[in-house]
Amino acid sequence: MRIVLLGPPGAGKGTQAKRIVSEYNVPHLSTGDMLRAAVLAETCIGLKVRETMESGQLVPDTLVLAAVIERISQSDSQRGFVLDGFPRTMSQATAFDDLLVTEGLELDHVIELHVDENVLLDRILTRARETKEGGGLVRPDDNYETMKVRLDAYNRQTAPLVDYYRSKSL
């Protein structure tokens, strides 16, 4: 089972991915988690990613695609996976399609989560507040200004993928 979850930040992709992963026993591949791990490890890529994430912009396709390729080549992904947060751009989608063809793989489903923008903003700000109150580390991109930038980027760059995958009957 190979699934891509599409939706704006805060739509619940991670929450739904956990449910799908539990049902089908395949790994949850979150590009956000992969990239945040690189930032925390302060790798060369992680340092480049940190600056981009803090500004609310999308991480360059080459870095994201490299992380995804590495992850889906691992043995636990051979039976399938749930991709959360990838692809985010048309170029990522077409490069990913090329990779799947090369590997002899196909996507089974693409699922779009649609949530009202005001609800999204409320979810993100609530998550940040609850994390802070609980003594946790608040994500640097969990604030109103950055969230507005992220939503704008989603609407411009990622939302068009819905029609792209619809045209492929996914």
N, CA, C and O atoms as a DFTB+ gen file, in Angstrom:
680 C
 N C O
     1  1       0.853      -1.166       0.000
     2  2       0.000       0.000       0.000
     3  2       0.899       1.228       0.000
     4  3       1.610       1.478       0.973
     5  1       0.870       1.982      -1.068
     6  2       1.651       3.217      -1.191
     7  2       0.687       4.391      -1.313
     8  3      -0.045       4.517      -2.295
     9  1       0.703       5.245      -0.294
    10  2      -0.272       6.334      -0.192
    11  2       0.449       7.663      -0.010
    12  3       1.441       7.751       0.713
    13  1      -0.061       8.692      -0.672
    14  2       0.388      10.066      -0.470
    15  2      -0.767      10.823       0.177
    16  3      -1.902      10.775      -0.297
    17  1      -0.456      11.526       1.274
    18  2      -1.440      12.392       1.922
    19  2      -1.130      13.838       1.567
    20  3      -0.018      14.315       1.794
    21  1      -2.112      14.531       1.013
    22  2      -1.979      15.944       0.674
    23  2      -2.881      16.761       1.588
    24  3      -3.971      16.323       1.957
    25  1      -2.422      17.932       1.942
    26  2      -3.227      18.837       2.749
    27  2      -2.334      19.922       3.312
    28  3      -1.125      19.735       3.444
    29  1      -2.926      21.052       3.641
    30  2      -2.139      22.175       4.166
    31  2      -1.586      21.854       5.551
    32  3      -2.020      20.894       6.188
    33  1      -0.624      22.659       6.021
    34  2      -0.091      22.463       7.365
    35  2      -1.213      22.527       8.395
    36  3      -2.052      23.427       8.354
    37  1      -1.224      21.573       9.312
    38  2      -2.245      21.550      10.345
    39  2      -3.517      20.828       9.961
    40  3      -4.459      20.787      10.752
    41  1      -3.572      20.247       8.749
    42  2      -4.795      19.588       8.287
    43  2      -5.030      18.237       8.951
    44  3      -6.146      17.720       8.928
    45  1      -3.987      17.665       9.539
    46  2      -4.147      16.371      10.189
    47  2      -3.511      15.221       9.426
    48  3      -3.859      14.060       9.640
    49  1      -2.578      15.542       8.537
    50  2      -1.922      14.480       7.767
    51  2      -1.221      13.477       8.689
    52  3      -1.327      12.266       8.498
    53  1      -0.510      13.995       9.681
    54  2       0.196      13.110      10.612
    55  2      -0.760      12.239      11.402
    56  3      -0.502      11.053      11.604
    57  1      -1.854      12.816      11.847
    58  2      -2.858      12.066      12.612
    59  2      -3.470      10.957      11.757
    60  3      -3.589       9.820      12.212
    61  1      -3.855      11.280      10.529
    62  2      -4.461      10.279       9.653
    63  2      -3.430       9.233       9.225
    64  3      -3.756       8.055       9.078
    65  1      -2.184       9.673       9.026
    66  2      -1.132       8.731       8.646
    67  2      -0.962       7.661       9.725
    68  3      -0.797       6.483       9.405
    69  1      -1.002       8.056      10.990
    70  2      -0.865       7.095      12.085
    71  2      -1.970       6.042      12.034
    72  3      -1.721       4.865      12.297
    73  1      -3.173       6.456      11.701
    74  2      -4.290       5.509      11.610
    75  2      -4.095       4.529      10.453
    76  3      -4.342       3.331      10.594
    77  1      -3.652       5.049       9.314
    78  2      -3.426       4.197       8.137
    79  2      -2.281       3.226       8.400
    80  3      -2.376       2.043       8.074
    81  1      -1.208       3.727       8.986
    82  2      -0.033       2.906       9.305
    83  2      -0.433       1.764      10.240
    84  3      -0.006       0.624      10.052
    85  1      -1.243       2.071      11.234
    86  2      -1.706       1.059      12.175
    87  2      -2.529      -0.020      11.473
    88  3      -2.400      -1.207      11.771
    89  1      -3.365       0.405      10.550
    90  2      -4.240      -0.539       9.831
    91  2      -3.464      -1.419       8.846
    92  3      -3.735      -2.616       8.745
    93  1      -2.506      -0.840       8.122
    94  2      -1.840      -1.569       7.037
    95  2      -0.402      -1.997       7.354
    96  3       0.251      -2.640       6.531
    97  1       0.087      -1.642       8.544
    98  2       1.422      -2.049       8.981
    99  2       2.517      -1.689       7.974
   100  3       3.350      -2.519       7.612
   101  1       2.492      -0.428       7.534
   102  2       3.530       0.127       6.665
   103  2       4.077       1.366       7.362
   104  3       3.392       1.938       8.210
   105  1       5.290       1.796       7.029
   106  2       5.854       2.956       7.725
   107  2       5.228       4.287       7.306
   108  3       4.785       4.476       6.173
   109  1       5.215       5.189       8.273
   110  2       4.771       6.563       8.059
   111  2       6.010       7.368       7.717
   112  3       6.911       7.500       8.545
   113  1       6.066       7.903       6.518
   114  2       7.218       8.659       6.058
   115  2       6.843      10.134       6.001
   116  3       6.202      10.595       5.056
   117  1       7.247      10.846       7.012
   118  2       6.970      12.276       7.092
   119  2       8.219      13.041       6.696
   120  3       9.231      12.989       7.394
   121  1       8.152      13.749       5.584
   122  2       9.323      14.527       5.174
   123  2       9.625      15.595       6.209
   124  3      10.787      15.930       6.438
   125  1       8.591      16.128       6.831
   126  2       8.815      17.108       7.883
   127  2       9.644      16.515       9.011
   128  3      10.587      17.148       9.487
   129  1       9.298      15.295       9.446
   130  2      10.062      14.635      10.510
   131  2      11.488      14.349      10.057
   132  3      12.434      14.536      10.821
   133  1      11.645      13.893       8.803
   134  2      12.980      13.612       8.279
   135  2      13.838      14.884       8.294
   136  3      14.999      14.862       8.703
   137  1      13.248      15.975       7.845
   138  2      13.991      17.229       7.762
   139  2      14.267      17.819       9.146
   140  3      15.352      18.346       9.392
   141  1      13.277      17.731      10.058
   142  2      13.498      18.234      11.420
   143  2      14.594      17.432      12.123
   144  3      15.364      17.993      12.903
   145  1      14.673      16.118      11.853
   146  2      15.732      15.289      12.436
   147  2      17.101      15.761      11.942
   148  3      18.064      15.798      12.708
   149  1      17.180      16.117      10.671
   150  2      18.445      16.626      10.124
   151  2      18.813      17.956      10.776
   152  3      19.986      18.221      11.039
   153  1      17.803      18.792      11.034
   154  2      18.049      20.077      11.698
   155  2      18.576      19.833      13.114
   156  3      19.566      20.441      13.521
   157  1      17.917      18.943      13.867
   158  2      18.337      18.654      15.237
   159  2      19.740      18.061      15.287
   160  3      20.509      18.342      16.206
   161  1      20.067      17.235      14.288
   162  2      21.394      16.619      14.229
   163  2      22.445      17.618      13.752
   164  3      23.643      17.343      13.795
   165  1      21.980      18.780      13.297
   166  2      22.855      19.839      12.789
   167  2      23.796      19.344      11.691
   168  3      24.970      19.711      11.634
   169  1      23.239      18.499      10.824
   170  2      24.007      18.060       9.666
   171  2      24.131      19.229       8.701
   172  3      23.479      20.259       8.875
   173  1      24.960      19.070       7.696
   174  2      25.127      20.130       6.690
   175  2      23.778      20.452       6.053
   176  3      23.413      21.618       5.900
   177  1      23.051      19.414       5.688
   178  2      21.719      19.615       5.100
   179  2      20.790      20.235       6.136
   180  3      20.005      21.128       5.818
   181  1      20.882      19.758       7.381
   182  2      20.026      20.259       8.444
   183  2      20.175      21.750       8.671
   184  3      19.190      22.444       8.925
   185  1      21.398      22.248       8.582
   186  2      21.625      23.682       8.762
   187  2      20.988      24.487       7.635
   188  3      20.455      25.572       7.867
   189  1      21.042      23.956       6.422
   190  2      20.398      24.635       5.290
   191  2      18.884      24.599       5.445
   192  3      18.191      25.571       5.147
   193  1      18.390      23.475       5.910
   194  2      16.950      23.300       6.076
   195  2      16.422      24.223       7.178
   196  3      15.345      24.799       7.027
   197  1      17.160      24.376       8.280
   198  2      16.701      25.200       9.401
   199  2      16.352      26.611       8.946
   200  3      15.280      27.125       9.267
   201  1      17.235      27.223       8.215
   202  2      17.010      28.598       7.762
   203  2      15.751      28.684       6.902
   204  3      14.956      29.614       7.040
   205  1      15.581      27.718       6.024
   206  2      14.415      27.709       5.131
   207  2      13.127      27.505       5.926
   208  3      12.147      28.216       5.707
   209  1      13.122      26.537       6.849
   210  2      11.925      26.233       7.637
   211  2      11.516      27.417       8.509
   212  3      10.330      27.725       8.624
   213  1      12.482      28.073       9.115
   214  2      12.166      29.196      10.009
   215  2      11.561      30.379       9.260
   216  3      10.835      31.182       9.845
   217  1      11.859      30.484       7.975
   218  2      11.280      31.570       7.185
   219  2       9.912      31.214       6.622
   220  3       9.223      32.064       6.057
   221  1       9.517      29.930       6.783
   222  2       8.209      29.484       6.289
   223  2       8.218      29.055       4.838
   224  3       7.182      28.663       4.301
   225  1       9.374      29.123       4.196
   226  2       9.473      28.721       2.794
   227  2       9.601      27.200       2.692
   228  3       9.880      26.522       3.681
   229  1       9.395      26.680       1.489
   230  2       9.548      25.250       1.267
   231  2      11.018      24.902       1.101
   232  3      11.787      25.664       0.514
   233  1      11.398      23.750       1.621
   234  2      12.767      23.254       1.480
   235  2      12.979      22.896       0.009
   236  3      12.073      22.351      -0.623
   237  1      14.158      23.190      -0.550
   238  2      14.412      22.902      -1.972
   239  2      14.146      21.438      -2.337
   240  3      14.429      20.523      -1.563
   241  1      13.604      21.251      -3.518
   242  2      13.222      19.920      -3.991
   243  2      14.365      18.911      -3.924
   244  3      14.153      17.752      -3.568
   245  1      15.564      19.348      -4.264
   246  2      16.691      18.405      -4.298
   247  2      16.948      17.797      -2.925
   248  3      17.225      16.602      -2.822
   249  1      16.858      18.604      -1.867
   250  2      17.085      18.091      -0.517
   251  2      15.962      17.155      -0.084
   252  3      16.214      16.104       0.504
   253  1      14.742      17.535      -0.373
   254  2      13.597      16.720       0.026
   255  2      13.601      15.397      -0.732
   256  3      13.424      14.335      -0.135
   257  1      13.802      15.461      -2.030
   258  2      13.789      14.240      -2.837
   259  2      14.892      13.286      -2.396
   260  3      14.676      12.075      -2.354
   261  1      16.058      13.805      -2.070
   262  2      17.151      12.951      -1.601
   263  2      16.761      12.225      -0.318
   264  3      17.059      11.042      -0.156
   265  1      16.096      12.930       0.593
   266  2      15.663      12.311       1.848
   267  2      14.611      11.231       1.591
   268  3      14.648      10.169       2.212
   269  1      13.692      11.494       0.695
   270  2      12.630      10.524       0.388
   271  2      13.210       9.282      -0.289
   272  3      12.855       8.158       0.066
   273  1      14.092       9.481      -1.255
   274  2      14.701       8.354      -1.964
   275  2      15.427       7.454      -0.974
   276  3      15.288       6.232      -1.011
   277  1      16.189       8.060      -0.105
   278  2      16.927       7.278       0.888
   279  2      15.972       6.478       1.771
   280  3      16.224       5.312       2.074
   281  1      14.883       7.108       2.177
   282  2      13.955       6.456       3.109
   283  2      13.151       5.330       2.462
   284  3      12.986       4.273       3.072
   285  1      12.647       5.528       1.246
   286  2      11.828       4.460       0.655
   287  2      12.673       3.285       0.171
   288  3      12.136       2.229      -0.164
   289  1      13.990       3.464       0.133
   290  2      14.856       2.350      -0.247
   291  2      15.137       1.427       0.938
   292  3      15.706       0.350       0.755
   293  1      14.752       1.827       2.138
   294  2      14.968       0.985       3.319
   295  2      13.999      -0.192       3.308
   296  3      12.899      -0.101       2.763
   297  1      14.419      -1.285       3.911
   298  2      13.677      -2.545       3.828
   299  2      12.241      -2.453       4.350
   300  3      11.351      -3.116       3.818
   301  1      12.004      -1.638       5.387
   302  2      10.648      -1.582       5.927
   303  2       9.656      -0.887       4.999
   304  3       8.447      -0.955       5.221
   305  1      10.160      -0.221       3.964
   306  2       9.278       0.472       3.016
   307  2       8.949      -0.377       1.794
   308  3       8.189       0.059       0.929
   309  1       9.496      -1.557       1.712
   310  2       9.301      -2.385       0.521
   311  2       7.848      -2.830       0.355
   312  3       7.378      -2.983      -0.773
   313  1       7.133      -3.040       1.461
   314  2       5.724      -3.449       1.368
   315  2       4.796      -2.266       1.145
   316  3       3.621      -2.445       0.825
   317  1       5.323      -1.052       1.315
   318  2       4.502       0.132       1.132
   319  2       4.876       1.201       2.133
   320  3       5.796       1.034       2.934
   321  1       4.139       2.317       2.073
   322  2       4.416       3.453       2.944
   323  2       3.289       4.453       2.842
   324  3       2.491       4.428       1.905
   325  1       3.239       5.332       3.822
   326  2       2.329       6.472       3.795
   327  2       3.216       7.707       3.809
   328  3       3.920       7.962       4.786
   329  1       3.179       8.472       2.726
   330  2       3.968       9.697       2.612
   331  2       3.143      10.885       3.087
   332  3       2.026      11.115       2.624
   333  1       3.713      11.624       4.011
   334  2       3.048      12.765       4.629
   335  2       3.940      13.986       4.417
   336  3       5.040      14.061       4.964
   337  1       3.463      14.936       3.625
   338  2       4.239      16.145       3.386
   339  2       5.094      16.090       2.137
   340  3       5.955      16.945       1.930
   341  1       4.865      15.111       1.324
   342  2       5.601      14.960       0.069
   343  2       4.728      14.196      -0.903
   344  3       4.093      13.216      -0.514
   345  1       4.678      14.616      -2.155
   346  2       5.321      15.787      -2.740
   347  2       4.571      17.075      -2.405
   348  3       3.385      17.063      -2.075
   349  1       5.302      18.181      -2.501
   350  2       4.709      19.493      -2.229
   351  2       4.689      20.394      -3.452
   352  3       4.011      21.422      -3.454
   353  1       5.415      20.026      -4.482
   354  2       5.464      20.839      -5.694
   355  2       5.293      19.928      -6.902
   356  3       5.477      18.715      -6.813
   357  1       4.940      20.529      -8.025
   358  2       4.779      19.749      -9.249
   359  2       6.103      19.085      -9.638
   360  3       6.111      17.941     -10.093
   361  1       7.216      19.792      -9.463
   362  2       8.502      19.182      -9.823
   363  2       8.821      18.002      -8.909
   364  3       9.389      17.010      -9.364
   365  1       8.463      18.094      -7.619
   366  2       8.657      16.946      -6.732
   367  2       7.782      15.777      -7.165
   368  3       8.226      14.629      -7.161
   369  1       6.545      16.068      -7.536
   370  2       5.624      15.004      -7.946
   371  2       6.123      14.289      -9.191
   372  3       6.095      13.060      -9.252
   373  1       6.577      15.040     -10.178
   374  2       7.035      14.395     -11.412
   375  2       8.350      13.653     -11.176
   376  3       8.555      12.576     -11.736
   377  1       9.248      14.215     -10.350
   378  2      10.503      13.509     -10.035
   379  2      10.201      12.236      -9.251
   380  3      10.841      11.207      -9.466
   381  1       9.236      12.302      -8.349
   382  2       8.845      11.117      -7.579
   383  2       8.217      10.068      -8.485
   384  3       8.494       8.877      -8.344
   385  1       7.378      10.503      -9.410
   386  2       6.788       9.565     -10.382
   387  2       7.886       8.860     -11.173
   388  3       7.820       7.649     -11.384
   389  1       8.893       9.612     -11.611
   390  2      10.018       9.022     -12.353
   391  2      10.745       7.989     -11.493
   392  3      11.118       6.920     -11.976
   393  1      10.942       8.316     -10.218
   394  2      11.602       7.388      -9.299
   395  2      10.778       6.111      -9.151
   396  3      11.324       5.008      -9.192
   397  1       9.475       6.258      -8.981
   398  2       8.615       5.083      -8.825
   399  2       8.681       4.190     -10.057
   400  3       8.761       2.967      -9.939
   401  1       8.648       4.797     -11.234
   402  2       8.753       4.022     -12.477
   403  2      10.085       3.272     -12.517
   404  3      10.126       2.088     -12.850
   405  1      11.163       3.963     -12.178
   406  2      12.493       3.345     -12.164
   407  2      12.534       2.147     -11.217
   408  3      13.157       1.128     -11.514
   409  1      11.863       2.284     -10.075
   410  2      11.850       1.217      -9.069
   411  2      10.770       0.165      -9.344
   412  3      10.667      -0.825      -8.620
   413  1       9.971       0.380     -10.384
   414  2       8.887      -0.555     -10.689
   415  2       7.759      -0.502      -9.677
   416  3       7.112      -1.516      -9.413
   417  1       7.515       0.679      -9.105
   418  2       6.488       0.861      -8.090
   419  2       5.402       1.804      -8.593
   420  3       5.609       2.573      -9.532
   421  1       4.243       1.727      -7.950
   422  2       3.128       2.635      -8.264
   423  2       2.478       3.099      -6.975
   424  3       2.480       2.382      -5.975
   425  1       1.922       4.301      -7.003
   426  2       1.105       4.763      -5.890
   427  2      -0.249       4.069      -5.972
   428  3      -0.773       3.831      -7.061
   429  1      -0.807       3.750      -4.812
   430  2      -2.141       3.149      -4.768
   431  2      -3.219       4.211      -4.583
   432  3      -4.296       4.129      -5.175
   433  1      -2.916       5.208      -3.754
   434  2      -3.905       6.243      -3.445
   435  2      -3.225       7.573      -3.143
   436  3      -2.102       7.616      -2.640
   437  1      -3.923       8.648      -3.458
   438  2      -3.559       9.986      -3.018
   439  2      -4.796      10.526      -2.321
   440  3      -5.884      10.553      -2.896
   441  1      -4.620      10.957      -1.071
   442  2      -5.745      11.419      -0.262
   443  2      -5.524      12.882       0.089
   444  3      -4.484      13.252       0.633
   445  1      -6.518      13.711      -0.230
   446  2      -6.442      15.135       0.111
   447  2      -7.272      15.401       1.356
   448  3      -8.431      14.997       1.444
   449  1      -6.662      16.087       2.321
   450  2      -7.371      16.547       3.513
   451  2      -7.625      18.038       3.346
   452  3      -6.691      18.828       3.216
   453  1      -8.884      18.407       3.351
   454  2      -9.255      19.815       3.152
   455  2      -9.827      20.355       4.464
   456  3     -10.776      19.797       5.015
   457  1      -9.236      21.451       4.959
   458  2      -9.658      22.049       6.225
   459  2      -9.699      23.569       6.048
   460  3      -8.823      24.151       5.407
   461  1     -10.719      24.202       6.620
   462  2     -10.856      25.652       6.579
   463  2      -9.601      26.324       7.147
   464  3      -9.049      25.868       8.148
   465  1      -9.156      27.406       6.506
   466  2      -7.920      28.095       6.904
   467  2      -7.957      28.602       8.340
   468  3      -6.940      28.541       9.031
   469  1      -9.089      29.098       8.805
   470  2      -9.185      29.578      10.191
   471  2      -9.007      28.440      11.188
   472  3      -8.409      28.625      12.248
   473  1      -9.521      27.277      10.852
   474  2      -9.346      26.104      11.708
   475  2      -7.873      25.704      11.741
   476  3      -7.340      25.352      12.793
   477  1      -7.217      25.761      10.572
   478  2      -5.794      25.423      10.510
   479  2      -4.963      26.338      11.404
   480  3      -4.124      25.871      12.174
   481  1      -5.202      27.642      11.296
   482  2      -4.458      28.609      12.102
   483  2      -4.691      28.360      13.592
   484  3      -3.756      28.419      14.390
   485  1      -5.925      28.085      13.958
   486  2      -6.244      27.811      15.358
   487  2      -5.530      26.547      15.843
   488  3      -5.002      26.522      16.955
   489  1      -5.512      25.500      15.015
   490  2      -4.846      24.250      15.399
   491  2      -3.363      24.466      15.654
   492  3      -2.824      23.986      16.651
   493  1      -2.706      25.185      14.760
   494  2      -1.262      25.400      14.883
   495  2      -0.942      26.223      16.131
   496  3      -0.027      25.889      16.884
   497  1      -1.699      27.297      16.345
   498  2      -1.445      28.141      17.509
   499  2      -1.751      27.395      18.810
   500  3      -1.053      27.579      19.807
   501  1      -2.782      26.560      18.806
   502  2      -3.104      25.745      19.977
   503  2      -1.993      24.725      20.235
   504  3      -1.591      24.520      21.381
   505  1      -1.500      24.089      19.178
   506  2      -0.405      23.122      19.325
   507  2       0.815      23.796      19.943
   508  3       1.438      23.247      20.852
   509  1       1.152      24.979      19.455
   510  2       2.314      25.700      19.983
   511  2       2.114      26.052      21.456
   512  3       3.022      25.876      22.268
   513  1       0.924      26.548      21.799
   514  2       0.642      26.941      23.182
   515  2       0.696      25.725      24.115
   516  3       1.293      25.792      25.189
   517  1       0.074      24.621      23.703
   518  2       0.057      23.426      24.542
   519  2       1.453      22.831      24.696
   520  3       1.807      22.343      25.770
   521  1       2.241      22.869      23.634
   522  2       3.614      22.362      23.698
   523  2       4.425      23.196      24.674
   524  3       5.155      22.656      25.505
   525  1       4.297      24.513      24.572
   526  2       5.045      25.421      25.448
   527  2       4.626      25.232      26.904
   528  3       5.469      25.155      27.798
   529  1       3.307      25.159      27.133
   530  2       2.801      24.983      28.499
   531  2       3.240      23.648      29.087
   532  3       3.429      23.529      30.298
   533  1       3.403      22.645      28.228
   534  2       3.838      21.325      28.682
   535  2       5.344      21.217      28.839
   536  3       5.866      20.153      29.172
   537  1       6.041      22.323      28.599
   538  2       7.489      22.318      28.758
   539  2       8.234      21.755      27.563
   540  3       9.442      21.528      27.634
   541  1       7.521      21.528      26.462
   542  2       8.150      20.993      25.266
   543  2       8.773      22.072      24.408
   544  3       8.634      23.267      24.671
   545  1       9.453      21.627      23.392
   546  2      10.111      22.540      22.456
   547  2       9.130      22.881      21.331
   548  3       8.711      22.003      20.577
   549  1       8.772      24.149      21.227
   550  2       7.830      24.613      20.206
   551  2       8.545      24.660      18.865
   552  3       9.653      25.186      18.758
   553  1       7.900      24.102      17.838
   554  2       8.473      24.160      16.497
   555  2       8.634      25.619      16.081
   556  3       7.742      26.432      16.324
   557  1       9.770      25.960      15.451
   558  2      10.002      27.362      15.082
   559  2       9.008      27.895      14.050
   560  3       8.866      29.108      13.895
   561  1       8.318      26.991      13.341
   562  2       7.372      27.433      12.322
   563  2       5.929      27.439      12.832
   564  3       5.005      27.662      12.051
   565  1       5.725      27.197      14.126
   566  2       4.383      27.203      14.707
   567  2       4.052      28.579      15.281
   568  3       3.965      28.753      16.496
   569  1       3.870      29.548      14.395
   570  2       3.432      30.877      14.802
   571  2       2.584      31.451      13.662
   572  3       2.638      30.978      12.527
   573  1       1.808      32.473      13.991
   574  2       0.834      33.010      13.042
   575  2       1.480      33.496      11.744
   576  3       1.015      33.144      10.659
   577  1       2.527      34.284      11.834
   578  2       3.138      34.884      10.647
   579  2       3.700      33.807       9.711
   580  3       3.456      33.823       8.505
   581  1       4.453      32.876      10.292
   582  2       5.039      31.816       9.477
   583  2       3.953      30.912       8.911
   584  3       4.057      30.445       7.776
   585  1       2.911      30.665       9.698
   586  2       1.815      29.807       9.231
   587  2       1.118      30.426       8.021
   588  3       0.758      29.711       7.086
   589  1       0.924      31.741       8.028
   590  2       0.305      32.401       6.877
   591  2       1.174      32.222       5.632
   592  3       0.654      31.987       4.542
   593  1       2.489      32.333       5.790
   594  2       3.409      32.121       4.673
   595  2       3.308      30.683       4.180
   596  3       3.281      30.433       2.975
   597  1       3.252      29.728       5.128
   598  2       3.166      28.308       4.768
   599  2       1.858      28.000       4.039
   600  3       1.850      27.232       3.077
   601  1       0.757      28.594       4.491
   602  2      -0.531      28.374       3.823
   603  2      -0.525      28.954       2.418
   604  3      -1.054      28.346       1.487
   605  1       0.068      30.119       2.265
   606  2       0.173      30.727       0.942
   607  2       1.012      29.833       0.022
   608  3       0.649      29.613      -1.133
   609  1       2.127      29.325       0.535
   610  2       2.982      28.425      -0.255
   611  2       2.210      27.166      -0.628
   612  3       2.320      26.689      -1.758
   613  1       1.433      26.623       0.302
   614  2       0.634      25.425       0.008
   615  2      -0.365      25.717      -1.116
   616  3      -0.470      24.948      -2.072
   617  1      -1.082      26.806      -1.001
   618  2      -2.103      27.138      -2.002
   619  2      -1.505      27.363      -3.391
   620  3      -2.114      26.997      -4.396
   621  1      -0.319      27.962      -3.449
   622  2       0.329      28.221      -4.736
   623  2       0.985      26.970      -5.320
   624  3       0.872      26.701      -6.516
   625  1       1.672      26.209      -4.465
   626  2       2.545      25.163      -4.979
   627  2       2.029      23.740      -4.804
   628  3       2.308      22.886      -5.645
   629  1       1.292      23.465      -3.744
   630  2       0.896      22.085      -3.468
   631  2      -0.541      21.798      -3.898
   632  3      -0.813      20.723      -4.432
   633  1      -1.442      22.707      -3.684
   634  2      -2.843      22.472      -4.033
   635  2      -3.025      22.026      -5.489
   636  3      -3.897      21.198      -5.752
   637  1      -2.239      22.541      -6.447
   638  2      -2.398      22.078      -7.832
   639  2      -2.122      20.580      -8.032
   640  3      -2.511      20.012      -9.052
   641  1      -1.458      19.942      -7.068
   642  2      -1.195      18.507      -7.197
   643  2      -2.469      17.676      -7.136
   644  3      -2.512      16.554      -7.642
   645  1      -3.504      18.227      -6.516
   646  2      -4.777      17.500      -6.450
   647  2      -5.266      17.203      -7.861
   648  3      -5.631      16.066      -8.162
   649  1      -5.276      18.206      -8.724
   650  2      -5.706      17.995     -10.112
   651  2      -4.736      17.082     -10.859
   652  3      -5.155      16.254     -11.667
   653  1      -3.443      17.234     -10.589
   654  2      -2.435      16.386     -11.229
   655  2      -2.708      14.909     -10.926
   656  3      -2.752      14.083     -11.838
   657  1      -2.889      14.588      -9.660
   658  2      -3.128      13.186      -9.296
   659  2      -4.527      12.727      -9.712
   660  3      -4.726      11.556     -10.035
   661  1      -5.484      13.639      -9.704
   662  2      -6.833      13.291     -10.180
   663  2      -6.775      12.888     -11.649
   664  3      -7.465      11.958     -12.067
   665  1      -5.946      13.591     -12.441
   666  2      -5.826      13.276     -13.855
   667  2      -5.174      11.900     -14.073
   668  3      -5.310      11.306     -15.142
   669  1      -4.476      11.410     -13.062
   670  2      -3.851      10.090     -13.132
   671  2      -4.733       9.027     -12.470
   672  3      -4.302       7.893     -12.260
   673  1      -5.962       9.405     -12.147
   674  2      -6.939       8.517     -11.498
   675  2      -6.466       8.016     -10.140
   676  3      -6.765       6.888      -9.747
   677  1      -5.738       8.847      -9.437
   678  2      -5.304       8.486      -8.085
   679  2      -6.069       9.276      -7.047
   680  3      -5.839       9.107      -5.850
